[in-house]
Short mmCIF file of C-alpha atoms in Angstrom, two decimals:
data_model
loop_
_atom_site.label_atom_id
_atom_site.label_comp_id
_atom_site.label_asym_id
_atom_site.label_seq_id
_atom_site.Cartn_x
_atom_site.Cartn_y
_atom_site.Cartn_z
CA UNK A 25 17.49 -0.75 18.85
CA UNK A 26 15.16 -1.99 21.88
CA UNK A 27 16.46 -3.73 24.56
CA UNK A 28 18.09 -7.22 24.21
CA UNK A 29 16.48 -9.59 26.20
CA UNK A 30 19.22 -12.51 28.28
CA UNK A 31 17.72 -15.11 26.19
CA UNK A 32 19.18 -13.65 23.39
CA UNK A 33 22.20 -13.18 24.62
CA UNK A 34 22.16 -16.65 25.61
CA UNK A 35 21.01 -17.93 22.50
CA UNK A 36 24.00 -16.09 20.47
CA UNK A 37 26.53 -17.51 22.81
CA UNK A 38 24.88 -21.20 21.89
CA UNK A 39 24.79 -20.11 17.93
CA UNK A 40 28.11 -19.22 18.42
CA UNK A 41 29.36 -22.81 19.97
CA UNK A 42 27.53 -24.58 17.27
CA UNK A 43 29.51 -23.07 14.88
CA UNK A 44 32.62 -23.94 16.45
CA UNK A 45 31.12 -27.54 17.08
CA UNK A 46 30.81 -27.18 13.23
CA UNK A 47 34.16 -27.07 12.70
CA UNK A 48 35.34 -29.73 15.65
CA UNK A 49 33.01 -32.25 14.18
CA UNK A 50 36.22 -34.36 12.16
CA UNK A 51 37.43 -34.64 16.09
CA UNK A 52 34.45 -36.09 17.80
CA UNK A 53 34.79 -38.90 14.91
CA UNK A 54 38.17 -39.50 15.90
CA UNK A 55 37.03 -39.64 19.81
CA UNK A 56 34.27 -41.77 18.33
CA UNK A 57 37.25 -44.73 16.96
CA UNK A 58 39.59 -44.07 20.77
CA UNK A 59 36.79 -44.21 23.36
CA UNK A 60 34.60 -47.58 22.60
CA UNK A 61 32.31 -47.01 25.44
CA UNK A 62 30.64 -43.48 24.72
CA UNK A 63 30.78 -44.07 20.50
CA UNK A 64 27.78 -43.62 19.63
CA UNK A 65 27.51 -40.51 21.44
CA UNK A 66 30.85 -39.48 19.93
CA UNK A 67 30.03 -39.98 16.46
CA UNK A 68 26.24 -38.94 17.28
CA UNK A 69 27.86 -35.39 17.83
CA UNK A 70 30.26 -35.80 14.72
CA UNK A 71 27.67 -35.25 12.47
CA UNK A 72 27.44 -32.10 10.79
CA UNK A 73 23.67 -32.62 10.73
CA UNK A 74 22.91 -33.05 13.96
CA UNK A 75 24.96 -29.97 15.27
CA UNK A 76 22.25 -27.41 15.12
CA UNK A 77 19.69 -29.78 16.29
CA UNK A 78 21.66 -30.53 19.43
CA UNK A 79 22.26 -26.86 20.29
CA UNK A 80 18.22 -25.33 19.70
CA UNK A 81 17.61 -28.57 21.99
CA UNK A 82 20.08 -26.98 24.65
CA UNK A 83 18.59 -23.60 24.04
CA UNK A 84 14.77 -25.07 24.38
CA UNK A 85 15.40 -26.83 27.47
CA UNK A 86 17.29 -23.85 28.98
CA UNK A 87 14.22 -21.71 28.48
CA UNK A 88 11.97 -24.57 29.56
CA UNK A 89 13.97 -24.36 32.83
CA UNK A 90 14.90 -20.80 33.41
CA UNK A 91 11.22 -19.52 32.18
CA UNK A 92 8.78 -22.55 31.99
CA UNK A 93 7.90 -25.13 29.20
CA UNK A 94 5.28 -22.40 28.02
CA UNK A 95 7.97 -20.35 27.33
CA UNK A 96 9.95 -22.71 25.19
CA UNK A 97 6.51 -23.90 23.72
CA UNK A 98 5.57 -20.51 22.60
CA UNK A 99 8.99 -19.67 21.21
CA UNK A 100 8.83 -22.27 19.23
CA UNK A 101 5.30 -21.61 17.98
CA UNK A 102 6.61 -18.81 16.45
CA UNK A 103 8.94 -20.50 14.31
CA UNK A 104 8.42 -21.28 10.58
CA UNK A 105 9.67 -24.63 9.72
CA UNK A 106 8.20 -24.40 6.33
CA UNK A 107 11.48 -24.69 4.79
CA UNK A 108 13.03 -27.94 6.50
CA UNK A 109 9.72 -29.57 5.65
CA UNK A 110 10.09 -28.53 2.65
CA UNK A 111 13.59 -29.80 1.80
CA UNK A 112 12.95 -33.05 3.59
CA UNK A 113 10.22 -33.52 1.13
CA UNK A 114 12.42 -32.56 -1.74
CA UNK A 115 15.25 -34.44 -0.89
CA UNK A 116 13.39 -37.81 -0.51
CA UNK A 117 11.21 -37.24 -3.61
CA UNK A 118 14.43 -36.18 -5.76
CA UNK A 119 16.21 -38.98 -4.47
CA UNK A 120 13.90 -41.50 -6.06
CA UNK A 121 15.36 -43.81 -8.73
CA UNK A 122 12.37 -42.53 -11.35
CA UNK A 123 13.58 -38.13 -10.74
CA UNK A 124 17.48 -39.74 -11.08
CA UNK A 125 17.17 -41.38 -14.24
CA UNK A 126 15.08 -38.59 -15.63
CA UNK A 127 17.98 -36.13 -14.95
CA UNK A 128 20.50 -38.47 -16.05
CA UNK A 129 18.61 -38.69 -19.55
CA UNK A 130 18.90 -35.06 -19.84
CA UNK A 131 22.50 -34.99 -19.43
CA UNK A 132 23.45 -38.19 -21.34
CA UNK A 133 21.58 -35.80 -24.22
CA UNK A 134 23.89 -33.01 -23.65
CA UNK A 135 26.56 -34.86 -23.45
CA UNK A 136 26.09 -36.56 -27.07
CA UNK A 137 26.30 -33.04 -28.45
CA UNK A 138 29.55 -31.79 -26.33
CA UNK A 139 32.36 -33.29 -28.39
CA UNK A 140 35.06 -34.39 -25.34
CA UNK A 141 35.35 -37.30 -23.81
CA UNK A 142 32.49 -38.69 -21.60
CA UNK A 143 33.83 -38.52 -18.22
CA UNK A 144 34.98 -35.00 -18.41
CA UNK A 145 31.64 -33.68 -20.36
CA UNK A 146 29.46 -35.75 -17.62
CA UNK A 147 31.26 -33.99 -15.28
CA UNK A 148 31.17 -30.69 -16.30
CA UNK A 149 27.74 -31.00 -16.93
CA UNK A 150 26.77 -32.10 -13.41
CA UNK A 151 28.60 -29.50 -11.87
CA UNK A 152 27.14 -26.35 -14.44
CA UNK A 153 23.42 -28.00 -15.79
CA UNK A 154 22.42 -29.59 -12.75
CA UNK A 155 23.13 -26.41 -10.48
CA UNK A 156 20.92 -24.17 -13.45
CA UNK A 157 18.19 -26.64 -12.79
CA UNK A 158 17.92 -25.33 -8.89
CA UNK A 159 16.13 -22.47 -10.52
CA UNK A 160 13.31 -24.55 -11.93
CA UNK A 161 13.07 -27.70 -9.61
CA UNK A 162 14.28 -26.06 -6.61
CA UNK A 163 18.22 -25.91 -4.90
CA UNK A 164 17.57 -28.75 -2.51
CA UNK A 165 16.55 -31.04 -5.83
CA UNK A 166 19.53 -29.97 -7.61
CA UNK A 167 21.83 -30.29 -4.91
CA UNK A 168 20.31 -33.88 -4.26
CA UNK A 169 20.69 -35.05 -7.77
CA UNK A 170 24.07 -33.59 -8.41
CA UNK A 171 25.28 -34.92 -4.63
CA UNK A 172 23.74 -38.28 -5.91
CA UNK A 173 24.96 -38.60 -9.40
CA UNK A 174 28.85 -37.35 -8.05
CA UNK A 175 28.51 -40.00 -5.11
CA UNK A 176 27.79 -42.92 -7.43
CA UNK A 177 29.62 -41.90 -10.23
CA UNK A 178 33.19 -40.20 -9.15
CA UNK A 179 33.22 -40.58 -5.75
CA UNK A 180 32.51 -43.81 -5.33
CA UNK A 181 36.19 -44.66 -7.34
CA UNK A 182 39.63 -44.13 -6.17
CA UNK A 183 39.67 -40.24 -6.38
CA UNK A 184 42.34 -37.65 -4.73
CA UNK A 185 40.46 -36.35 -1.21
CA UNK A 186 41.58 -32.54 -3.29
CA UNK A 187 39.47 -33.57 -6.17
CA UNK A 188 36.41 -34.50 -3.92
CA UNK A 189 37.27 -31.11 -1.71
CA UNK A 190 37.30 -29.00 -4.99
CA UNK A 191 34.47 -30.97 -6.60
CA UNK A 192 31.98 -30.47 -3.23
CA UNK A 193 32.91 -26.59 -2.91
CA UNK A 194 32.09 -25.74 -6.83
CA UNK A 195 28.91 -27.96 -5.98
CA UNK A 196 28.04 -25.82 -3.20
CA UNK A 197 28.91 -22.29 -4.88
CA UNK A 198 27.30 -23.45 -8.08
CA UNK A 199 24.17 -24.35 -6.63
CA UNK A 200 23.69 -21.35 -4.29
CA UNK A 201 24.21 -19.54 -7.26
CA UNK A 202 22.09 -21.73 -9.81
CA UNK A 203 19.17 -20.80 -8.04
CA UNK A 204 18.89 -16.94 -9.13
CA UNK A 205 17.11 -17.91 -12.44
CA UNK A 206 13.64 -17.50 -11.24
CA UNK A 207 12.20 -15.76 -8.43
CA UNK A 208 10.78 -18.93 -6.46
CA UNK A 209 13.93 -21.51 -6.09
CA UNK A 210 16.55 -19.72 -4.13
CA UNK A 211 15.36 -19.56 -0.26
CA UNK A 212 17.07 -16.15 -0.30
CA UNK A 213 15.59 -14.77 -2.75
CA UNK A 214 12.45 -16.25 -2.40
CA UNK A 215 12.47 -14.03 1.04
CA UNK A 216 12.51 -11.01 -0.73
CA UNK A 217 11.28 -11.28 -4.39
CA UNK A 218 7.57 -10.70 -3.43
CA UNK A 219 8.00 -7.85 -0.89
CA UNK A 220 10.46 -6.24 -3.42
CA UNK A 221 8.77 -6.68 -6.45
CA UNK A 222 11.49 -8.81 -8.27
CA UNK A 223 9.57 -11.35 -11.14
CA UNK A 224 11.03 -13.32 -13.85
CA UNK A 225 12.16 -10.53 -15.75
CA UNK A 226 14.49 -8.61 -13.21
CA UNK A 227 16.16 -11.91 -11.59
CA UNK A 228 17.40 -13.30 -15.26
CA UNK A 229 18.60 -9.67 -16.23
CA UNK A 230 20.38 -8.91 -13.11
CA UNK A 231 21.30 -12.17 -11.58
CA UNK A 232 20.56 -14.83 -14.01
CA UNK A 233 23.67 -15.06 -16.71
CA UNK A 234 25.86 -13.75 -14.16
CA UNK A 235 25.27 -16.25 -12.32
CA UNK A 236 25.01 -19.11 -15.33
CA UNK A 237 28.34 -17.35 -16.62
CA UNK A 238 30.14 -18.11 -12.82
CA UNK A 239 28.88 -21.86 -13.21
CA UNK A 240 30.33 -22.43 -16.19
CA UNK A 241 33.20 -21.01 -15.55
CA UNK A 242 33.43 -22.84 -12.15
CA UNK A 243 32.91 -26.14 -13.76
CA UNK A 244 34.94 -25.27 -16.70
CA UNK A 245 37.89 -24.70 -14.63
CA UNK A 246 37.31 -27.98 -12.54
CA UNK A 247 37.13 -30.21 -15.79
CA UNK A 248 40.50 -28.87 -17.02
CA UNK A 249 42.48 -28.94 -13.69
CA UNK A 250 41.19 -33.23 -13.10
CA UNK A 251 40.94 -34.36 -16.67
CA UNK A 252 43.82 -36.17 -16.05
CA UNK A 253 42.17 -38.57 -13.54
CA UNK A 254 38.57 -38.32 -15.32
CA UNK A 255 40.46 -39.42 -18.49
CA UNK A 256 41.84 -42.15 -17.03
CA UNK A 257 38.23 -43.33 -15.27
CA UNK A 258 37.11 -43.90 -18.62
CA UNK A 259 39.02 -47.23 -19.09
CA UNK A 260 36.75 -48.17 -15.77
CA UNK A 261 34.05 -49.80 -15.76
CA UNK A 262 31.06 -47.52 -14.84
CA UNK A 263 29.12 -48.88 -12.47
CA UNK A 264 26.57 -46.21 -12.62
CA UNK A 265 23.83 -47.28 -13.47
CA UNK A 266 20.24 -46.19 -12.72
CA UNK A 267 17.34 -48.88 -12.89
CA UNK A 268 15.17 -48.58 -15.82
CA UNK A 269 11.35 -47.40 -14.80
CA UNK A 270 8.61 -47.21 -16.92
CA UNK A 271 8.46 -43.45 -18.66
CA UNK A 272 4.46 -43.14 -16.45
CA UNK A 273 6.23 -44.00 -13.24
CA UNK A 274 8.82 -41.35 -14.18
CA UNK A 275 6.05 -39.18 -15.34
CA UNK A 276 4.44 -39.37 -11.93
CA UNK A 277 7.05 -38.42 -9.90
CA UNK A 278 8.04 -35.37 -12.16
CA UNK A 279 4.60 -34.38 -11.56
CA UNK A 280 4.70 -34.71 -7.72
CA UNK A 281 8.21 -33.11 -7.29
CA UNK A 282 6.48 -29.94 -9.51
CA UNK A 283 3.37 -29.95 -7.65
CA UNK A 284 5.60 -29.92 -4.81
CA UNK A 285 7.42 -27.10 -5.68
CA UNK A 286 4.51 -25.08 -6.62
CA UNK A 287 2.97 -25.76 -3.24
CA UNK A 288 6.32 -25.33 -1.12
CA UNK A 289 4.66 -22.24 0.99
CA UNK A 290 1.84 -24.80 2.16
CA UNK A 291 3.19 -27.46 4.26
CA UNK A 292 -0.63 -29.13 4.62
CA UNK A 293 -0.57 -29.37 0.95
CA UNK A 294 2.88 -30.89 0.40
CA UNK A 295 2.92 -32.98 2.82
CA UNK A 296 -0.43 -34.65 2.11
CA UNK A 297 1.13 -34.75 -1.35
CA UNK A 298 3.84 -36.41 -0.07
CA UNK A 299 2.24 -39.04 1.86
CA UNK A 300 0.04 -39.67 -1.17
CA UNK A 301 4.13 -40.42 -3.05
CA UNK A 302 5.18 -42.72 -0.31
CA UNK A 303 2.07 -44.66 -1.17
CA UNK A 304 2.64 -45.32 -4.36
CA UNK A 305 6.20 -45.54 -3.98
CA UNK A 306 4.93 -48.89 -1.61
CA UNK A 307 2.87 -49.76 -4.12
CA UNK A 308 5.19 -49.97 -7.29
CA UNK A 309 8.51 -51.09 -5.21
CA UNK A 310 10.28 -52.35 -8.13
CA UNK A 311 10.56 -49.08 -9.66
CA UNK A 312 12.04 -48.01 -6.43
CA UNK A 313 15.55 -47.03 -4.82
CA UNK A 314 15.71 -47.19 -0.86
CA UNK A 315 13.84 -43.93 -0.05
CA UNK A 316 16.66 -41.48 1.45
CA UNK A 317 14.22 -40.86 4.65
CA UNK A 318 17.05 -40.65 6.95
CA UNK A 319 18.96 -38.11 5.25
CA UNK A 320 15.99 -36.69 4.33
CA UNK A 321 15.30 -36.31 8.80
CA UNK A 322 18.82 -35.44 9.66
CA UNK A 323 18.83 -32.38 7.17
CA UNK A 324 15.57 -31.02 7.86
CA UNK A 325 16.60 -31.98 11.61
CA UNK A 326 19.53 -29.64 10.70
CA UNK A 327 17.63 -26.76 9.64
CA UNK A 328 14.93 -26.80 11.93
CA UNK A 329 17.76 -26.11 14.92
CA UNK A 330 18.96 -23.67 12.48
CA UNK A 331 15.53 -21.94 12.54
CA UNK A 332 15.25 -22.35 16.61
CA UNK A 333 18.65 -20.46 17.31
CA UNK A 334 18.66 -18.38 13.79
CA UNK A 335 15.67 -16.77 15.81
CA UNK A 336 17.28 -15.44 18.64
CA UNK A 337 20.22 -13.34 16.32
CA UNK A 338 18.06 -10.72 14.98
CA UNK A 339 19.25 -8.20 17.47
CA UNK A 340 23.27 -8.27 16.20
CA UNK A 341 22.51 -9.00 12.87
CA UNK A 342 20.08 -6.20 11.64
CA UNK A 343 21.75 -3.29 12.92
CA UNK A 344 25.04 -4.55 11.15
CA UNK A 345 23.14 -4.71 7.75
CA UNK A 346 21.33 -1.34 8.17
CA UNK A 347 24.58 0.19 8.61
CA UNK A 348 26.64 -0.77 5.92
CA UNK A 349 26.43 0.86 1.85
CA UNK A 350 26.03 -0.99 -0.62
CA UNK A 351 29.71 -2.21 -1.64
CA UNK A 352 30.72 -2.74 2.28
CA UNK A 353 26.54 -4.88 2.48
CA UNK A 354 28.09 -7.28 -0.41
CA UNK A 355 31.13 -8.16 0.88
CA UNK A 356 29.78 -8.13 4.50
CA UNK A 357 26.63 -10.31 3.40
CA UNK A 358 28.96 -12.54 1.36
CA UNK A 359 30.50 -12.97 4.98
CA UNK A 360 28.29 -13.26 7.05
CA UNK A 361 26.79 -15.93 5.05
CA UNK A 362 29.27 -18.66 5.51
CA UNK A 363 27.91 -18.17 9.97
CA UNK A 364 24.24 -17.79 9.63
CA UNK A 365 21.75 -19.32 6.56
CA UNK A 366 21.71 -17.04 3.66
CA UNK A 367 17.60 -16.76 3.36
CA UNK A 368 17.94 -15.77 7.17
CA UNK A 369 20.04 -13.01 6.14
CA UNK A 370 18.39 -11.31 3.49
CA UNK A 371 15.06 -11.82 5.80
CA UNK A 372 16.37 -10.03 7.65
CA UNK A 373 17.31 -7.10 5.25
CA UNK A 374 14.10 -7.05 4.26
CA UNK A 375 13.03 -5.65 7.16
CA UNK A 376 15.34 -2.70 7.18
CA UNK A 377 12.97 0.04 6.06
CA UNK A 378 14.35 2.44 2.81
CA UNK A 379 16.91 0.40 1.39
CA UNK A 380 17.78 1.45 -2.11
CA UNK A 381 18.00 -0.99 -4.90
CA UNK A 382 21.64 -0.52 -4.64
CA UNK A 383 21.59 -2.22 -1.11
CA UNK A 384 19.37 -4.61 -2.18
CA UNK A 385 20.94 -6.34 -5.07
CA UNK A 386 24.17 -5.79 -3.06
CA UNK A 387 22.67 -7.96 0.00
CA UNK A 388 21.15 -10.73 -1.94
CA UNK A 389 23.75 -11.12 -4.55
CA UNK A 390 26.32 -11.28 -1.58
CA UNK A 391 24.44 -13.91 0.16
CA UNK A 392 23.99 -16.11 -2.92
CA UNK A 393 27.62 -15.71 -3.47
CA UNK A 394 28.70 -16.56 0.28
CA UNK A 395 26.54 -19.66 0.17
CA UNK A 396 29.23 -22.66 -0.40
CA UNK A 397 31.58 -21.27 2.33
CA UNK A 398 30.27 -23.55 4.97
CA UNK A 399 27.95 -26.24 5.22
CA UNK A 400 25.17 -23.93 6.99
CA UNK A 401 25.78 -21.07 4.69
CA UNK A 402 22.77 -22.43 2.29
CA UNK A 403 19.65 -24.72 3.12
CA UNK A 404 20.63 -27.33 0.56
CA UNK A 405 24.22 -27.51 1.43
CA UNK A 406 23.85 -30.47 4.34
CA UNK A 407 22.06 -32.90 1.88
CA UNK A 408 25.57 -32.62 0.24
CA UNK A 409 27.17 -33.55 3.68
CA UNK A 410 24.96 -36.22 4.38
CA UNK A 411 25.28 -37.81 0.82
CA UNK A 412 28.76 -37.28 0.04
CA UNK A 413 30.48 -37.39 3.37
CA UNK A 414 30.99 -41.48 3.54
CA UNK A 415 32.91 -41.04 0.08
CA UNK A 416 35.95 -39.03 2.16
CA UNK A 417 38.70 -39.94 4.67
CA UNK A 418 37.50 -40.82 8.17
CA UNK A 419 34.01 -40.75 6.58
CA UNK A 420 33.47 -37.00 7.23
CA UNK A 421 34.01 -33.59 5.81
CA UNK A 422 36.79 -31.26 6.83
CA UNK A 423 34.72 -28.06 6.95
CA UNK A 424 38.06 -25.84 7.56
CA UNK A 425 39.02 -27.58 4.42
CA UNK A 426 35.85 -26.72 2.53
CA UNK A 427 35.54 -23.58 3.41
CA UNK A 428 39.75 -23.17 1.75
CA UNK A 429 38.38 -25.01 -1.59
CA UNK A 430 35.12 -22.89 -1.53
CA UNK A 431 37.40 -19.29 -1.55
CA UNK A 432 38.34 -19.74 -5.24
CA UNK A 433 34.79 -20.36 -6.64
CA UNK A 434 33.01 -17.95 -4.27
CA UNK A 435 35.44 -15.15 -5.75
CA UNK A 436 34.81 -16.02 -9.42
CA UNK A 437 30.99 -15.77 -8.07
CA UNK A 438 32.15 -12.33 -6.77
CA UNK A 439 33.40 -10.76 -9.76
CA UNK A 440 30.65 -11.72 -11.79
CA UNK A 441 28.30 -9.99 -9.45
CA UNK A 442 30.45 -7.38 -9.05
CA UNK A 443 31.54 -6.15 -12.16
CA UNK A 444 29.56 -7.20 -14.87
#
């Protein structure tokens, strides 16, 4: 291993205080409510978003200081932020009232054919179809739908905070997984599937109905242990209700969320077909929802400081990966996934020269399977937080309590990997 520089030392002593600011961000809400003066900076720093952001900032202007701007310039020319482009994009365009109702026709279909009672089959169904359709229209689309349709559906009513825990874990497990299907959807294994040679073909024999098997399974369970209060929602009135659009305006943004997706390695391209969207969105108004643009910042704000100090950990993580077989790589990938993005991790692998096919499959499958441990364990998972996050007590997300919730899905996950 070359030498380690001291900005990388530095910079894995700041990763390692943003995750532990991950976990204290429930108590800078509280210190938000007690100290009226410094509030905003309080609850500023209580959100999970905003964590990572803060900390590459720290890192940035430490190596602006210590080095000179250049330095901190050029570091951060080297970055890719491809990806929280990307999901900004995504989120905002998936958002949209139009991509909403189109998903919500799909499952209102389903759900005529599944003979239980509507609130449990719309449930299950948003927790096991939605997830599968990561693999098609992308994780950060599913996740926003599913976040969005839970939010306004469940969420929104007089729940128990252990149904909403549960509920938001499956989410996250199911849609890490959900996005094995194809070769293009899942940021993990869209880090590896070219270099390795992995099309269609190998990720639905080898990952595909394992993973679609886990969902189900995950959802199933779900259903069963709340049908009790989803039974007794059904004598509510459902005030879900999506905004009829014309089926051309829905037509058009299915086609730019695709296009999008197709063109989600070229940031010129998707975002010039994204400001063409927010044009028409202007345009034809009454079709429209409020544009999520803020959530849409704060996530990709999220993963961009993810990026910044995700840079400087190559030097710890690598050697750990290279040295491990291929059982010991699953379970420590499926680890090491809940404290470092997933699609970092398996970058990473990549470049660790003769791995067998073993090691491989062992490395991505764990980091798929780690990825609803903690909220920056996948790319998608903060659009979850941001969305859902109002909907619990103190209007924030325990993410010692996720991460308990998450254990029982991830391990179902696990097994199915494991030993089928």
């Amino acid at each position: 291993m070359s030498q380690v520089s001291w900005i990388e030392y530095i910079g894995a002593v700041l990763f390692l205080l943003a995750l532990i600011h991950t976990f204290s961000t429930k108590y800078f809400v509280r210190l938000s409510h007690q100290d009226s003066r410094h509030a905003g900076l309080w609850l500023m720093l209580g959100e999970v978003e905003v964590v990572f952001g803060f900390w590459a900032f720290i890192l940035l202007a430490f190596m602006a200081v210590v080095g000179g701007y250049e330095s901190a310039v050029e570091y951060l020319d080297t970055r890719n932020f491809t990806e929280p482009l990307f999901v900004f994009v995504i989120l905002v365009i998936a958002g949209t009232r139009p991509i909403l109702q189109a998903a919500q026709l799909l499952i209102d279909t389903l759900e005529r054919i599944i003979p239980l009672p509507g609130t449990i089959t719309y449930y299950f169904l948003t927790l096991s179809i939605v997830p599968l359709l990561g693999s098609f229209i992308t994780e950060p689309a599913a996740m926003t739908l599913a976040a969005i349709i839970l939010r306004d559906r469940y969420f929104s009513k007089k729940i128990p905070e252990t149904m909403k825990y549960l509920t938001i874990a499956i989410l996250l497990v199911n849609v890490s997984i959900g996005g094995v299907l194809t070769s293009y959807a899942a940021p993990p294994v869209l880090m590896v599937a070219a270099k390795w040679g992995w099309g269609l073909d190998f990720m639905l024999s080898m990952f595909g109905w394992k993973a679609a098997l886990a969902i189900f399974v995950n959802a199933l369970v779900s259903s069963w242990i709340f049908r009790k209060v989803l039974l007794s929602m059904d004598d509510l009135k459902d005030d879900y209700e999506i905004g009829r659009v014309p089926p051309l305006v829905m037509l058009i943004h299915l086609s730019t969320l695709v296009l999008v997706v197709i063109f989600s390695h070229h940031p010129v391209v998707f975002m010039g077909l994204f400001l063409f969207f927010l044009g028409f969105t202007e345009a034809y108004h009454r079709y429209q929802s409020p544009l999520m643009l803020r959530e849409g910042l704060l996530v990709a704000f999220f993963l961009a400081g993810l990026v910044v100090l995700g840079g400087m950990q190559k030097w710890w993580l690598e050697p750990i990966l290279s040295s491990l077989n291929s059982a010991m790589l699953f379970t420590g990938a499926t680890m090491l996934t809940a404290i470092t993005d997933n699609a970092a991790l398996t970058y990473l692998g990549s470049l660790v020269e003769d791995l067998s096919d073993a090691s491989k499959y062992a490395l991505v499958a764990g980091a798929v399977t780690g990825g609803g441990l903690t909220v920056i364990a996948n790319a998608p998972n903060p659009v979850s937080f941001s969305l859902l996050k109002n909907t619990f007590e103190h209007q924030s997300i325990n993410p010692l309590m996720l991460f308990v919730y998450a254990l029982p899905p991830t391990v179902v996950a696990a097994c199915c990997f494991v030993f089928l």
